[in-house]
GROMACS .gro file of N, CA and C in nm:
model
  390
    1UNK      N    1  -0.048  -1.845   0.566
    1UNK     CA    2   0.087  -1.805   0.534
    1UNK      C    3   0.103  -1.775   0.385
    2UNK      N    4   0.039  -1.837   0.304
    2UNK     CA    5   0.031  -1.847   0.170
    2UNK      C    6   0.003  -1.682   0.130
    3UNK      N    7  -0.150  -1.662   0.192
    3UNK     CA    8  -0.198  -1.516   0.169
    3UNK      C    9  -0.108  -1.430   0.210
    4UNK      N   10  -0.044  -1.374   0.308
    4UNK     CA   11   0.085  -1.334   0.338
    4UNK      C   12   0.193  -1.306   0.217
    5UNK      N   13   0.219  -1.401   0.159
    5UNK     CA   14   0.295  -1.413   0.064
    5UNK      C   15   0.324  -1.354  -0.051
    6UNK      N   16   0.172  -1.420  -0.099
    6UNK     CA   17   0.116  -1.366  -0.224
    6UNK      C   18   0.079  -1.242  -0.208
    7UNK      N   19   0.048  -1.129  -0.091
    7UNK     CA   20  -0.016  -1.010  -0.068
    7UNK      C   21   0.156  -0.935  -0.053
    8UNK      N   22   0.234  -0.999   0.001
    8UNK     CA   23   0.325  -0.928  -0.003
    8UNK      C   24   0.405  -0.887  -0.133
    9UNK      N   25   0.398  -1.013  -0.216
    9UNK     CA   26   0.453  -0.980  -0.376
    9UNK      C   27   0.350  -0.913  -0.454
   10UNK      N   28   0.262  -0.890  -0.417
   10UNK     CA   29   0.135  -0.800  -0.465
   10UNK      C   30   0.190  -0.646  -0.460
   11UNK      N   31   0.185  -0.656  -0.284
   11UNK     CA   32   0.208  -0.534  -0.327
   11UNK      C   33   0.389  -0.479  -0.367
   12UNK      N   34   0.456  -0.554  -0.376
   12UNK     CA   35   0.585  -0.524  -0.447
   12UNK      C   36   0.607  -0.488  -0.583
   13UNK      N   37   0.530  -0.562  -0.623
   13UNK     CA   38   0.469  -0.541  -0.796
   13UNK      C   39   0.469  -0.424  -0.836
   14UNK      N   40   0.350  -0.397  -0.743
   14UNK     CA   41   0.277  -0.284  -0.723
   14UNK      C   42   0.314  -0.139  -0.726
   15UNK      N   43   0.438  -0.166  -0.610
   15UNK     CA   44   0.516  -0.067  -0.591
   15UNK      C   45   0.589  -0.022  -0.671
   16UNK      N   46   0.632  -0.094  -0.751
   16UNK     CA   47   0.750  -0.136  -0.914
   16UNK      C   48   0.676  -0.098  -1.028
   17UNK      N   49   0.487  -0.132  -1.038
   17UNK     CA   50   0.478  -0.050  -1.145
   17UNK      C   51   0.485   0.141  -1.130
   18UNK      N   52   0.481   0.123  -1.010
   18UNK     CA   53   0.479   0.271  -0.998
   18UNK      C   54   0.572   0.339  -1.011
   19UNK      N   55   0.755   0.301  -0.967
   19UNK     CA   56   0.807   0.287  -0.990
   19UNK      C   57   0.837   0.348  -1.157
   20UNK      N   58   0.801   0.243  -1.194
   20UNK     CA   59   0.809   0.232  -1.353
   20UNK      C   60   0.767   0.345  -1.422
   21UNK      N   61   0.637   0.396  -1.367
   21UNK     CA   62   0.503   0.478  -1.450
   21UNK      C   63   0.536   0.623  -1.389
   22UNK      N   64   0.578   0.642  -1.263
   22UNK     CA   65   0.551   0.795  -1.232
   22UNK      C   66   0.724   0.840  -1.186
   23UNK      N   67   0.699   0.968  -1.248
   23UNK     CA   68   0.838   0.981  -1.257
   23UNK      C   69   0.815   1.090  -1.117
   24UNK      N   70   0.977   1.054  -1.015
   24UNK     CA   71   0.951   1.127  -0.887
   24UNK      C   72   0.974   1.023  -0.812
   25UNK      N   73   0.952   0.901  -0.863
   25UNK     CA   74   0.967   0.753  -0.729
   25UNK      C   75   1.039   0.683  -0.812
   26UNK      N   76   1.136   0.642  -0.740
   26UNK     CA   77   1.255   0.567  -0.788
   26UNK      C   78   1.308   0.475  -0.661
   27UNK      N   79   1.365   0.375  -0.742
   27UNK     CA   80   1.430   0.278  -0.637
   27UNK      C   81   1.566   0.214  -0.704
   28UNK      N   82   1.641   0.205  -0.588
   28UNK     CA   83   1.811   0.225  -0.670
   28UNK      C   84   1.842   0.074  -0.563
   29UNK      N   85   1.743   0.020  -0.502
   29UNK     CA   86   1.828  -0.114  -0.416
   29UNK      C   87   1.807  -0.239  -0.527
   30UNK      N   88   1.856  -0.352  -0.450
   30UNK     CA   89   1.800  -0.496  -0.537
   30UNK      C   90   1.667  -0.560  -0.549
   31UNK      N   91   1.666  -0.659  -0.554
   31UNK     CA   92   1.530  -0.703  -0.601
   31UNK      C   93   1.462  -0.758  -0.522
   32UNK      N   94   1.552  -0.790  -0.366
   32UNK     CA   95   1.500  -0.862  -0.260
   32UNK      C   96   1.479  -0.729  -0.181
   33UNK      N   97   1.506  -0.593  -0.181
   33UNK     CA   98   1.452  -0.517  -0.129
   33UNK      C   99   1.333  -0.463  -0.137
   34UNK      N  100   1.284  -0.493  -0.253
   34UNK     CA  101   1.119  -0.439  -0.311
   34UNK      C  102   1.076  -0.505  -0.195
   35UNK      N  103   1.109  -0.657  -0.209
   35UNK     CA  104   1.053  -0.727  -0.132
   35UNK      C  105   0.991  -0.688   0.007
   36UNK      N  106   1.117  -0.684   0.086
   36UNK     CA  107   1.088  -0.609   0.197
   36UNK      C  108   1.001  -0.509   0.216
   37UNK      N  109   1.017  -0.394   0.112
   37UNK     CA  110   0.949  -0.266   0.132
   37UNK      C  111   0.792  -0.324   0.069
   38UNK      N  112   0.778  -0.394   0.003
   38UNK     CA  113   0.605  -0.489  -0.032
   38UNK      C  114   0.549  -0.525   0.150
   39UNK      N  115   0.635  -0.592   0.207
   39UNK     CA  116   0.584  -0.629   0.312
   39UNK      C  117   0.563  -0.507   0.426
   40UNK      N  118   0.648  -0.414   0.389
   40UNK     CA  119   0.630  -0.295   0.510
   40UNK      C  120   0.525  -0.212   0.501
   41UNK      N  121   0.498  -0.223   0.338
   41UNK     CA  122   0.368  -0.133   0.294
   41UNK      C  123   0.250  -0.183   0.325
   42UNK      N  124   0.288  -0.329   0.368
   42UNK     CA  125   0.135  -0.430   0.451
   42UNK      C  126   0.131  -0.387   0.573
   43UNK      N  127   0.240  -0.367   0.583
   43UNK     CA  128   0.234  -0.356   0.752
   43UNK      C  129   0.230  -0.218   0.787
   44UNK      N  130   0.241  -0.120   0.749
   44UNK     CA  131   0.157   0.043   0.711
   44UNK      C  132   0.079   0.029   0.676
   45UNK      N  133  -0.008  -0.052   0.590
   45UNK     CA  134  -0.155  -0.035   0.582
   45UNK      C  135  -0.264  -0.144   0.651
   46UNK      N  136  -0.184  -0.227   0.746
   46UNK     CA  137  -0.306  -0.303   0.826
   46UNK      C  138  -0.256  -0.211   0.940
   47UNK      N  139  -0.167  -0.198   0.963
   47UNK     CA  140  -0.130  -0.071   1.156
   47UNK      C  141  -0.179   0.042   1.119
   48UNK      N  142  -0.117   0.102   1.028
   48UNK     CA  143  -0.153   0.299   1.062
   48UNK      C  144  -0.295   0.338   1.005
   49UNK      N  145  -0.332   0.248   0.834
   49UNK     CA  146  -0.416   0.321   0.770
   49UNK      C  147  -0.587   0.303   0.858
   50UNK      N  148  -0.596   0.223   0.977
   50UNK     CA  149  -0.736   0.187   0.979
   50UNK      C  150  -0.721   0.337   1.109
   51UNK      N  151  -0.615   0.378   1.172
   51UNK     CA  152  -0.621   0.426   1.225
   51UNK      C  153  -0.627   0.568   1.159
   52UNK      N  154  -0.573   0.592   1.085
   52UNK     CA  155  -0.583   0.754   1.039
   52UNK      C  156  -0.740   0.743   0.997
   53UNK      N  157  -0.763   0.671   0.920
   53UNK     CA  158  -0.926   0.641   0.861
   53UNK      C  159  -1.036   0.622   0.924
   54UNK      N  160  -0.998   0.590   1.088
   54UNK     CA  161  -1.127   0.596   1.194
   54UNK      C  162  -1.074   0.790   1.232
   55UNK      N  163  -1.005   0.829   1.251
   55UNK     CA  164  -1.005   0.966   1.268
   55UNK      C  165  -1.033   1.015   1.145
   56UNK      N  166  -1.057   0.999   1.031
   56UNK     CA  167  -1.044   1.164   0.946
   56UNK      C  168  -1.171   1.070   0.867
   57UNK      N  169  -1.238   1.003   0.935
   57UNK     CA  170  -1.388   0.939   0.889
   57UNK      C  171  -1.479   1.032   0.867
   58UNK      N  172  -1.449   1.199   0.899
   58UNK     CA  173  -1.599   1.287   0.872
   58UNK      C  174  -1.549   1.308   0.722
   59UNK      N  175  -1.399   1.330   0.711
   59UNK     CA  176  -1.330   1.372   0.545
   59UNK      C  177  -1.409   1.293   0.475
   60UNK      N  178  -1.394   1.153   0.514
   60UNK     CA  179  -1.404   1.049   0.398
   60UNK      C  180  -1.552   1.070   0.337
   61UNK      N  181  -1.644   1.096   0.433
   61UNK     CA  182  -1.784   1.094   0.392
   61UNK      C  183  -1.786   1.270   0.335
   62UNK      N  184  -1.761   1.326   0.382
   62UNK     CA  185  -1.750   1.495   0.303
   62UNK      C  186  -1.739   1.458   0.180
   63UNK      N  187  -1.627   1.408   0.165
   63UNK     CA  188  -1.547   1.391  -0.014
   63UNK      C  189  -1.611   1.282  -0.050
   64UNK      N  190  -1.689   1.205  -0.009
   64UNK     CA  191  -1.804   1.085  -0.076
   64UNK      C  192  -1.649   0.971  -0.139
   65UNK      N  193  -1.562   0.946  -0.031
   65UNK     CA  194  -1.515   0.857  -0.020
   65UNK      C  195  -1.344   0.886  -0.111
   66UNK      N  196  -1.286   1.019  -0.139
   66UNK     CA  197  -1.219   1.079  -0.239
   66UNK      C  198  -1.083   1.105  -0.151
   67UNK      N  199  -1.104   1.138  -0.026
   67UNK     CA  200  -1.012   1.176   0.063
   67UNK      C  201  -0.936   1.023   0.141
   68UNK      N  202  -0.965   0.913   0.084
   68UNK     CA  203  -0.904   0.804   0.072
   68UNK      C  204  -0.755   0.806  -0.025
   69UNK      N  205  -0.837   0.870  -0.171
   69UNK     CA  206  -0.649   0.893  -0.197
   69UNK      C  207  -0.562   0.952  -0.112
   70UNK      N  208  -0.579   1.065  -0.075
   70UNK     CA  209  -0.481   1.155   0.062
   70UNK      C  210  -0.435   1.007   0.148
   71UNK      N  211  -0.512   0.968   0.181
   71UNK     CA  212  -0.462   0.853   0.291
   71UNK      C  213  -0.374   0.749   0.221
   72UNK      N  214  -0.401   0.698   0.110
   72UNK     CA  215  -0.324   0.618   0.045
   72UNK      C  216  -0.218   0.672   0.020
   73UNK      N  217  -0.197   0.791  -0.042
   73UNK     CA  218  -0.065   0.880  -0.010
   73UNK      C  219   0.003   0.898   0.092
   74UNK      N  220  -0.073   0.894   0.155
   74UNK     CA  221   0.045   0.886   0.311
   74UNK      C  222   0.088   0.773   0.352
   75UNK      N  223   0.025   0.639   0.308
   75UNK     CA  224   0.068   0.579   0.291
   75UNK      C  225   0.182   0.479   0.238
   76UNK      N  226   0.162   0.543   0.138
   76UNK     CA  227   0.301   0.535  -0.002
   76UNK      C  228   0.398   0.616   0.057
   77UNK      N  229   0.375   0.748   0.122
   77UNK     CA  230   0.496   0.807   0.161
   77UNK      C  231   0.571   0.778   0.291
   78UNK      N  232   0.472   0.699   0.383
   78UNK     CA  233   0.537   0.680   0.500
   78UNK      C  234   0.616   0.558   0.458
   79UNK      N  235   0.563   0.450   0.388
   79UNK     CA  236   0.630   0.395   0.352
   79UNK      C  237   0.775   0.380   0.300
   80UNK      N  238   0.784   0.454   0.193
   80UNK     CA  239   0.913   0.542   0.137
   80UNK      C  240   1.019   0.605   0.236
   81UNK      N  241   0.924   0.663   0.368
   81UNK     CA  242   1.047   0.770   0.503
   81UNK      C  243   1.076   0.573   0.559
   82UNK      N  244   1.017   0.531   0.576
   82UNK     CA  245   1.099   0.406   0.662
   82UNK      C  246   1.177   0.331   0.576
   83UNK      N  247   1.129   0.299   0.405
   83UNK     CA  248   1.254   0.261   0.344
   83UNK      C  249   1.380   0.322   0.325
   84UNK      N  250   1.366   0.430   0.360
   84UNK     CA  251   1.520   0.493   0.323
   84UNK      C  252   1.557   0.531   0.464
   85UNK      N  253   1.474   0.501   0.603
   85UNK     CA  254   1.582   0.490   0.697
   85UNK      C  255   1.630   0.345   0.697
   86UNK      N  256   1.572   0.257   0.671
   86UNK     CA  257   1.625   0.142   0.644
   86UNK      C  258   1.709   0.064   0.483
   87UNK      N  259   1.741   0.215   0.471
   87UNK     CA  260   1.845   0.219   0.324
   87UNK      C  261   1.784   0.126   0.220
   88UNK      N  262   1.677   0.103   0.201
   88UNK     CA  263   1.623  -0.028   0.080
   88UNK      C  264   1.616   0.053  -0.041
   89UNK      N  265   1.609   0.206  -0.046
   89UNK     CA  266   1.626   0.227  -0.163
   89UNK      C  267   1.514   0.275  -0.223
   90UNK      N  268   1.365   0.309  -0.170
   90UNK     CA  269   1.271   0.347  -0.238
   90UNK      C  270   1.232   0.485  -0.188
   91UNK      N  271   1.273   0.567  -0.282
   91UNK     CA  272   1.255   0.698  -0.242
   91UNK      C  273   1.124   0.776  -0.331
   92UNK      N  274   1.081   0.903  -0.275
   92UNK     CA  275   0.985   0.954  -0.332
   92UNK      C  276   0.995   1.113  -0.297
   93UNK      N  277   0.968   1.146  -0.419
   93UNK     CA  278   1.030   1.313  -0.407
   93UNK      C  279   0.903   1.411  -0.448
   94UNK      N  280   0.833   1.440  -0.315
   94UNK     CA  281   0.703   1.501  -0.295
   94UNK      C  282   0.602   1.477  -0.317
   95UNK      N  283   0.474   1.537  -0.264
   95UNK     CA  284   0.358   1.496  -0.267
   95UNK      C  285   0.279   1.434  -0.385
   96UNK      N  286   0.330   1.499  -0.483
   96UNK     CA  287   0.253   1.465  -0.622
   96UNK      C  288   0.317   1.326  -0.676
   97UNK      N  289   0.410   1.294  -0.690
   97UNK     CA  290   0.462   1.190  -0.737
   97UNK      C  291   0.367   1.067  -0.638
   98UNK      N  292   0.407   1.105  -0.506
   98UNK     CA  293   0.346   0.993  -0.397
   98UNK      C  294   0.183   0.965  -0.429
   99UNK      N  295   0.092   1.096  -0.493
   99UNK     CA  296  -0.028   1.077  -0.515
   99UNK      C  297  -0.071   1.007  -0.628
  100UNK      N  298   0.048   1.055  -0.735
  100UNK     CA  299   0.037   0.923  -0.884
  100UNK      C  300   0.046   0.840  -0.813
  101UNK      N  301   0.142   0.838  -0.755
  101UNK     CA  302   0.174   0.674  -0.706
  101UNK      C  303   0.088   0.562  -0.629
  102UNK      N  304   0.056   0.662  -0.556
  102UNK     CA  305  -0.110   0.593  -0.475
  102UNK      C  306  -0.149   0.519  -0.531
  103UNK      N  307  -0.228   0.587  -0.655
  103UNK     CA  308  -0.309   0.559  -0.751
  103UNK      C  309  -0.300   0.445  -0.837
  104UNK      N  310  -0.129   0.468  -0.878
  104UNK     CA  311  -0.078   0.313  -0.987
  104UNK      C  312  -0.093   0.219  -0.912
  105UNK      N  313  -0.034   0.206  -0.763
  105UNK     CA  314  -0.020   0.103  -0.655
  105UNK      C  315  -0.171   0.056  -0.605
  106UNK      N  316  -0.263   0.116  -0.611
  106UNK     CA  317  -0.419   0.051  -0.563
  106UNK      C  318  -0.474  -0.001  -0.706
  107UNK      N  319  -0.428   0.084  -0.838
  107UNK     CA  320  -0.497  -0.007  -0.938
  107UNK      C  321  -0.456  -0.147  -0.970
  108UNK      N  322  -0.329  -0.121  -0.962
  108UNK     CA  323  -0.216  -0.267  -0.980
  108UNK      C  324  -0.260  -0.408  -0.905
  109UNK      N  325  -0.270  -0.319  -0.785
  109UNK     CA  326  -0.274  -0.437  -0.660
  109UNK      C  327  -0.412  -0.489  -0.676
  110UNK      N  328  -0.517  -0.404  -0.720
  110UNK     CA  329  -0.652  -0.449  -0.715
  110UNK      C  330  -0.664  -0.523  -0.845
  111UNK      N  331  -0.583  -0.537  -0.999
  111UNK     CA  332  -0.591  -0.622  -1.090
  111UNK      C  333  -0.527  -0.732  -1.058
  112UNK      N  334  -0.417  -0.750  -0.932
  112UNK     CA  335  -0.319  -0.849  -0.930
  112UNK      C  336  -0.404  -0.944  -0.795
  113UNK      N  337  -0.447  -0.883  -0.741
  113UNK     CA  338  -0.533  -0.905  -0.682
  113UNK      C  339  -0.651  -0.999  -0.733
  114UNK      N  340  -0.749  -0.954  -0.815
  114UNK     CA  341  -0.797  -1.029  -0.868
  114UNK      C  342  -0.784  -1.127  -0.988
  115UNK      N  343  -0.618  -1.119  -1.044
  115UNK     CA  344  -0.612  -1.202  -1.094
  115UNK      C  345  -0.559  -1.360  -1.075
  116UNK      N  346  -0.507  -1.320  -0.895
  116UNK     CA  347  -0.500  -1.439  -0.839
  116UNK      C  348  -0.603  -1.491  -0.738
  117UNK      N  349  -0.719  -1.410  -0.760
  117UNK     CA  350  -0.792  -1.480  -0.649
  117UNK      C  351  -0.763  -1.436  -0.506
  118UNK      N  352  -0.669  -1.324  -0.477
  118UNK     CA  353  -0.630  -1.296  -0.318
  118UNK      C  354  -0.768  -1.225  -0.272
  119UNK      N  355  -0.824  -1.244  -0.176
  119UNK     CA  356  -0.936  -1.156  -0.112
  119UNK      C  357  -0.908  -1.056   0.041
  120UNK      N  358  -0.923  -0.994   0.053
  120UNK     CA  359  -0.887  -0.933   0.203
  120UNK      C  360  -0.943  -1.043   0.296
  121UNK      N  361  -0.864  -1.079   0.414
  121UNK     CA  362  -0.882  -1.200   0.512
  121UNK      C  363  -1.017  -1.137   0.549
  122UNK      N  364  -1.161  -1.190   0.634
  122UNK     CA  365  -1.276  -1.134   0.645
  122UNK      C  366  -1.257  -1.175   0.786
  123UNK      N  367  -1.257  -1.165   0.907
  123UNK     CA  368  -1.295  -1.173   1.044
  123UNK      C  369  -1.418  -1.217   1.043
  124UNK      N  370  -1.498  -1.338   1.113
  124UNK     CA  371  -1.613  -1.304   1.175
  124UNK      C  372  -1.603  -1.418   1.264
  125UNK      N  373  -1.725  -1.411   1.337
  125UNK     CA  374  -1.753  -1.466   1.460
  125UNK      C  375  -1.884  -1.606   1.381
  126UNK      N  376  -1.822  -1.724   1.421
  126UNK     CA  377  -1.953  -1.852   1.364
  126UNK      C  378  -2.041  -1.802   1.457
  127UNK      N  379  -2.170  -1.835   1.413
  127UNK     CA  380  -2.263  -1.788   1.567
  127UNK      C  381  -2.359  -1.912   1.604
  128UNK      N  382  -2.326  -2.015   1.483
  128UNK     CA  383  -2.357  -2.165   1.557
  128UNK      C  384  -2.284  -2.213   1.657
  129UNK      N  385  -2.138  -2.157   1.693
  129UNK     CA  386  -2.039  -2.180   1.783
  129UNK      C  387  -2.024  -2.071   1.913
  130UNK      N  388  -2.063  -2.048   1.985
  130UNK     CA  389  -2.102  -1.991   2.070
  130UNK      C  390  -2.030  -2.007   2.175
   0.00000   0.00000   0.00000
């Protein structure tokens, strides 16, 4: 629950430095709405992104792993179409802004990230437990 937490104010941060840094994304709600939209952007990128990324898996290897920003962008932007049907306030006004934005939001999250120690949860199977 903890990781949850901390991944969700991660990526709120995140979202806020971008926010901050690229002009084109703006957010006009309160401060408990980042919030929300931190957690929706988890939940767009553990649901949709593994799925666009097992389909457009020949891109990724074409572009030697480059066509990941595109995806992170769609990311950031789908994000953005469900915050503002759910009025929170984080809007983004075309492709380019959303692609800075990508960009601020994976560097952010990956320094904030490691500066608390958060790791992506790892799945596996014990195989002494059978």
């Amino acid at each position: 629950m903890a990781y949850i937490i901390l991944r969700v104010m991660i990526n709120a941060l995140s979202i806020v430095a971008a926010v901050k840094l690229v002009e084109g994304i703006t957010f006009s709600g309160q401060w408990w709405k980042m919030i929300i939209i931190g957690a929706i952007f988890g939940l767009v990128n553990s649901l949709i992104k593994p799925i666009i990324t097992l389909f457009t898996f020949p891109f990724i290897i074409l572009t030697l792993g480059i066509f990941t920003l595109i995806i992170n962008t769609l990311m950031l932007i789908i994000t953005s179409h469900l915050s503002e049907s759910l009025d929170l306030g984080l809007q983004i006004k075309g492709f380019w802004p959303a692609f800075w934005g990508a960009i601020i939001v994976s560097i952010v999250s990956m320094i904030l990230s490691w500066l608390t120690g958060v790791k992506k949860i790892k799945y596996y199977r014990d195989r002494d437990h059978n």
